[in-house]
Amino acid sequence: MSIYLQLFLTFFKIGLFGFGGGYGMLSLIQNEVVERNGWISASEFTDIVAISQMTPGPIGINSATYIGYTATNSVLGSCIATFAVILPSFIIILTICHFFSKFKKNTDVQHIMQGLRPAVIGLIAAAALLLINEENFVDYLSWIFFAGAFLLNKYCKVHPILIIVFAGIAGFIVYGVF
Amino acid sequence: MNIYWEAFLSCFKIGCFTIGGGYAMIPLIEEEFVERKKWISKNDFIDILALAQSAPGILAINVAIFIGYRLKGIRGSITTALGTALPSFVIILTIALFFQNFKDNAIIQHVFKGIRPAVVALIAVPVFKMAKTAKITYRNIFIPIVSALLIWLFGVSPIWIIILAGLGGFIYGRITNKTENR
């Protein structure tokens, strides 16, 4: 199968089953792109998440655009992946718009969401667990970076961008200077 | 000004300036379309947001498609989706083009060695935050734990988790509804 078709199908799937916002999509993207297709490595995937945090726009678009390019080495790949991740939204939202009032009051939809919400938390946890690997955690210092970032974000509410900047500077000093 | 162009520019502007993912875009979309342009009423926006969150896909794109459709049907929704996606597409493509060249640079390597574990922590924090808002109790805590373990240890595709969890919620709802109606 052509890489472009593969790219289209993969990102269409991600758009179709990506529930629970950007973080909820992460384990899906990681599973399809890193584990199944091997288009990028786990550390490259982590880099994309870091870059996404620091640049505007939704993480789903950012990863589609970036992976589309790296998988094919072409701008066309970027366009196809980005288009494919948005396409299911179009089909689904336009269908919902058509049956708007019915959909809103539908208790089945509410029940489905009640099942999905706790699962999405598991999905995010899985994304974090999968990224704790030798590629991202090279030595014991990595765990200090991890713990520091976790505590600063969770308890001191430090903004993710600031944490990434701090971690980058600290990484440069610890690994580069010493 | 042409309404398509105006809607496109509004979305493009929001797409340019909201760092930190889709959720950061929502208050800006509300400000622009509800408060400033008054194209959508406050109540409609709340409904749109609830529906966009229960649909799969990128939240900000879902909201944009909804608003575009309300304004000008399918052509309107294409306009707003394009406006929302274009800024991040251009920025990330530019980064992808250049990052390939200097990602092997020693300094960049050191910087990213520090960033990677920190990013993993940033993914872990929302797990605990969301557990509160999603009303996780001792009765349903097995759902996130089992889901995470299946994906992490057994390599199960998250797609199956989504399908099973949705189906489980659906069946559970049907059963409890029946017993309530009796």
XYZ file of C-alpha atoms in Angstrom:
360
model
C 0.000 0.000 0.000
C 1.261 3.444 -0.800
C 2.619 5.365 2.164
C 0.217 8.218 1.410
C -2.815 5.952 1.551
C -1.465 4.396 4.754
C -0.977 7.872 6.225
C -4.494 8.893 5.240
C -6.107 5.789 6.742
C -4.084 6.017 9.959
C -4.938 9.642 10.647
C -8.551 9.124 9.621
C -8.713 6.419 12.291
C -7.103 8.758 14.835
C -9.675 11.462 14.037
C -12.528 8.966 14.231
C -11.623 7.381 17.571
C -9.832 10.296 19.242
C -12.010 11.053 22.237
C -11.173 13.205 25.224
C -9.214 16.123 23.759
C -5.555 16.403 22.804
C -4.146 14.333 25.645
C -6.781 11.669 25.122
C -5.617 11.322 21.518
C -1.971 10.873 22.503
C -2.034 7.147 23.233
C -3.945 6.569 20.003
C -1.420 8.547 17.950
C 1.459 6.860 19.761
C -0.028 3.387 19.205
C -0.629 3.935 15.491
C 2.391 6.010 14.566
C 5.165 4.705 16.826
C 4.163 1.093 17.588
C 2.292 -0.023 14.482
C 3.783 1.949 11.607
C 7.147 2.909 13.074
C 7.118 6.261 11.267
C 8.805 8.001 14.202
C 10.562 6.874 17.395
C 9.149 7.287 20.911
C 11.605 10.103 21.627
C 10.638 11.920 18.413
C 7.023 11.553 19.487
C 7.868 13.095 22.862
C 9.615 15.946 21.028
C 6.452 16.579 19.009
C 4.443 16.818 22.233
C 7.000 19.294 23.588
C 6.899 21.362 20.391
C 3.076 21.232 20.399
C 2.982 22.625 23.915
C 5.086 25.583 22.862
C 3.411 26.406 19.556
C -0.162 27.513 18.863
C -2.913 25.162 17.856
C -4.374 21.796 18.800
C -1.999 18.901 19.432
C -3.927 16.675 16.989
C -3.226 19.026 14.083
C 0.373 19.565 15.168
C 1.204 15.871 15.301
C -0.592 15.104 12.023
C 1.322 17.850 10.222
C 4.670 16.884 11.740
C 4.340 13.116 11.318
C 2.924 13.527 7.799
C 6.108 15.320 6.878
C 8.602 13.022 8.625
C 6.923 9.827 7.368
C 7.086 10.882 3.708
C 9.652 13.687 3.641
C 7.154 15.748 1.680
C 4.725 18.597 2.242
C 2.056 16.491 0.516
C 2.324 13.974 3.376
C 1.690 16.804 5.848
C -1.376 17.948 3.920
C -2.808 14.431 3.646
C -2.334 13.578 7.346
C -3.799 16.911 8.492
C -6.759 16.605 6.125
C -7.362 12.994 7.220
C -7.413 13.812 10.948
C -10.014 16.566 10.397
C -12.248 14.676 7.933
C -14.070 12.451 10.499
C -14.924 15.600 12.505
C -16.619 17.027 9.427
C -18.667 13.916 8.771
C -19.681 13.521 12.430
C -20.374 17.168 13.270
C -22.385 17.764 10.103
C -24.444 14.653 10.909
C -25.004 15.898 14.469
C -26.046 19.326 13.133
C -28.629 17.571 11.017
C -30.198 15.843 14.024
C -29.204 18.534 16.522
C -32.206 18.581 18.862
C -32.580 14.802 18.883
C -28.924 14.242 19.631
C -28.856 16.760 22.469
C -31.508 15.010 24.536
C -30.465 11.476 23.671
C -29.810 9.604 26.920
C -27.934 6.841 25.091
C -25.328 9.387 24.012
C -24.999 10.563 27.610
C -24.541 6.984 28.830
C -21.899 6.294 26.187
C -20.046 9.392 27.361
C -20.277 8.201 30.966
C -18.463 5.050 29.915
C -15.910 6.912 27.813
C -14.846 9.551 30.345
C -13.133 7.203 32.827
C -11.586 5.220 29.958
C -10.036 8.387 28.516
C -8.193 8.884 31.813
C -6.764 5.394 31.365
C -5.763 6.306 27.816
C -3.817 9.335 29.012
C -2.170 7.294 31.769
C -1.159 4.712 29.139
C 0.389 7.449 26.967
C 2.508 8.600 29.921
C 3.482 5.030 30.894
C 4.477 4.121 27.330
C 6.718 7.172 27.129
C 8.608 6.189 30.289
C 11.176 4.169 28.313
C 14.934 4.054 27.710
C 14.695 6.552 24.867
C 13.211 9.288 27.045
C 14.716 8.293 30.405
C 18.420 7.965 29.686
C 19.747 8.051 33.277
C 18.780 8.805 36.882
C 18.804 12.547 36.110
C 15.821 11.990 33.815
C 13.809 10.936 36.869
C 14.735 14.157 38.635
C 13.529 16.114 35.601
C 10.336 14.067 35.608
C 9.676 14.549 39.329
C 10.495 18.260 39.187
C 8.178 18.896 36.256
C 5.408 16.831 37.828
C 5.547 18.674 41.165
C 5.885 22.142 39.600
C 2.906 21.566 37.327
C 0.626 19.744 39.738
C 1.233 21.598 42.994
C 2.723 24.958 42.016
C 0.606 25.344 38.844
C 3.641 26.440 36.824
C 2.691 26.827 33.156
C 3.729 23.911 30.886
C 5.641 26.232 28.528
C 7.741 27.551 31.411
C 8.413 24.001 32.596
C 9.596 22.959 29.128
C 11.852 26.031 28.898
C 13.307 25.336 32.386
C 13.819 21.652 31.553
C 15.546 22.567 28.282
C 17.921 25.006 29.951
C 18.615 22.570 32.799
C 19.217 19.772 30.272
C 21.692 21.937 28.407
C 23.558 22.779 31.617
C 23.541 19.282 33.130
C 24.361 17.312 29.983
C 26.232 19.926 27.964
C 28.375 21.853 30.424
C 29.240 19.135 32.944
C -16.528 42.488 4.551
C -17.576 39.138 3.129
C -18.822 36.872 5.951
C -16.696 33.926 4.817
C -13.559 36.029 4.892
C -14.510 37.536 8.237
C -15.146 34.108 9.793
C -11.913 32.765 8.321
C -9.892 35.671 9.745
C -11.467 35.300 13.187
C -10.558 31.611 13.328
C -7.121 32.204 11.854
C -6.394 34.835 14.509
C -7.448 32.460 17.296
C -5.388 29.659 15.737
C -2.329 31.928 15.686
C -2.339 33.008 19.283
C -3.513 30.145 21.452
C -0.540 28.283 22.766
C -1.225 25.175 24.824
C -3.594 23.088 22.788
C -7.262 23.011 21.906
C -8.704 23.731 25.344
C -6.916 27.069 25.466
C -8.757 28.041 22.265
C -12.284 27.614 23.644
C -12.519 30.839 25.714
C -11.111 32.808 22.758
C -13.585 31.279 20.336
C -16.377 32.227 22.760
C -15.070 35.774 23.138
C -14.837 36.231 19.356
C -18.076 34.624 18.147
C -20.401 35.168 21.117
C -19.257 38.454 22.692
C -17.717 40.403 19.818
C -19.400 39.247 16.596
C -22.613 38.072 18.298
C -23.039 35.385 15.628
C -23.846 32.712 18.201
C -25.863 33.114 21.406
C -24.343 32.226 24.755
C -26.735 29.292 25.246
C -26.083 27.960 21.759
C -22.375 28.079 22.451
C -22.773 25.998 25.608
C -24.772 23.406 23.642
C -22.213 23.408 20.828
C -19.374 22.920 23.295
C -21.121 19.983 25.008
C -21.781 18.284 21.675
C -18.285 18.991 20.344
C -16.847 17.363 23.455
C -18.933 14.225 23.046
C -17.866 13.853 19.409
C -14.473 12.357 18.570
C -11.755 14.442 16.958
C -9.979 17.681 17.738
C -12.139 19.795 20.048
C -11.274 23.210 18.598
C -11.892 21.929 15.061
C -15.230 20.414 16.121
C -16.344 23.728 17.640
C -15.167 25.611 14.537
C -17.106 23.269 12.232
C -20.255 23.734 14.366
C -19.992 27.521 14.294
C -19.214 27.599 10.576
C -22.212 25.394 9.862
C -24.477 27.662 11.933
C -23.253 30.678 9.970
C -23.221 29.432 6.404
C -23.825 25.699 6.143
C -21.204 23.343 4.799
C -19.221 26.066 3.023
C -19.119 28.017 6.271
C -17.850 25.007 8.193
C -15.040 24.436 5.668
C -14.059 28.114 6.048
C -13.861 28.040 9.843
C -12.124 24.633 10.027
C -9.512 25.808 7.537
C -8.975 29.045 9.447
C -8.487 27.178 12.722
C -6.124 24.526 11.343
C -4.007 26.655 9.009
C -1.823 28.526 11.554
C -0.651 25.378 13.355
C -0.189 23.601 10.022
C 2.116 26.344 8.719
C 4.055 26.697 11.988
C 4.598 22.957 12.501
C 5.499 22.375 8.863
C 8.147 25.091 9.137
C 9.511 23.501 12.312
C 9.473 20.029 10.720
C 11.412 21.341 7.718
C 14.138 22.841 9.902
C 14.134 20.494 12.879
C 15.280 17.625 10.653
C 18.462 19.584 9.973
C 19.535 20.440 13.478
C 18.008 17.712 15.644
C 21.370 15.899 15.591
C 23.125 19.019 16.828
C 24.787 18.328 20.211
C 23.251 21.320 21.998
C 19.740 20.445 20.799
C 20.331 16.859 21.953
C 21.225 18.043 25.466
C 18.243 20.394 25.618
C 15.823 17.657 24.570
C 17.322 15.171 27.015
C 16.069 17.509 29.732
C 12.753 18.278 28.030
C 11.594 14.698 27.305
C 11.075 13.431 30.876
C 9.479 16.769 31.785
C 6.979 16.370 28.938
C 6.111 12.868 30.135
C 5.351 14.434 33.543
C 3.140 17.035 31.845
C 1.147 14.185 30.293
C 0.888 12.406 33.666
C -0.488 15.396 35.618
C -3.863 15.627 33.758
C -4.526 11.990 34.703
C -4.923 13.071 38.327
C -6.705 16.312 37.501
C -9.223 14.596 35.234
C -9.875 11.833 37.756
C -11.518 14.507 39.905
C -13.682 16.092 37.194
C -14.729 12.748 35.689
C -16.108 11.684 39.102
C -13.929 8.638 39.526
C -15.079 6.592 42.551
C -14.100 3.199 43.952
C -16.888 1.723 41.804
C -15.541 2.837 38.426
C -11.837 3.260 39.127
C -11.240 -0.142 37.539
C -12.106 1.372 34.124
C -9.090 3.730 33.810
C -6.755 1.238 35.515
C -7.718 -1.716 33.324
C -7.675 0.484 30.179
C -4.198 1.804 30.948
C -2.806 -1.657 31.736
C -4.280 -3.240 28.602
C -2.667 -0.587 26.404
C 0.605 -0.357 28.310
C 1.361 -4.019 29.073
C -0.582 -5.905 26.422
C -0.317 -3.500 23.499
C -4.085 -3.361 23.027
C -5.109 -0.612 20.608
C -6.817 2.352 22.335
C -9.497 2.012 19.647
C -10.759 -1.187 21.312
C -10.799 0.521 24.700
C -12.891 3.370 23.258
C -15.341 0.948 21.620
C -15.664 -1.246 24.736
C -16.044 1.704 27.129
C -18.694 3.322 24.925
C -20.557 0.047 24.554
C -20.274 -0.619 28.296
C -21.734 2.799 29.122
C -24.532 2.253 26.600
C -25.525 -1.177 27.983
C -25.183 -0.066 31.616
C -27.414 2.931 30.866
C -30.055 0.775 29.199
C -30.121 -1.667 32.125
C -30.341 1.008 34.854
C -33.036 2.858 32.867
C -35.131 -0.298 32.685
C -34.938 -0.936 36.421
C -35.778 2.722 37.131
C -38.827 2.600 34.889
C -40.267 -0.395 36.637
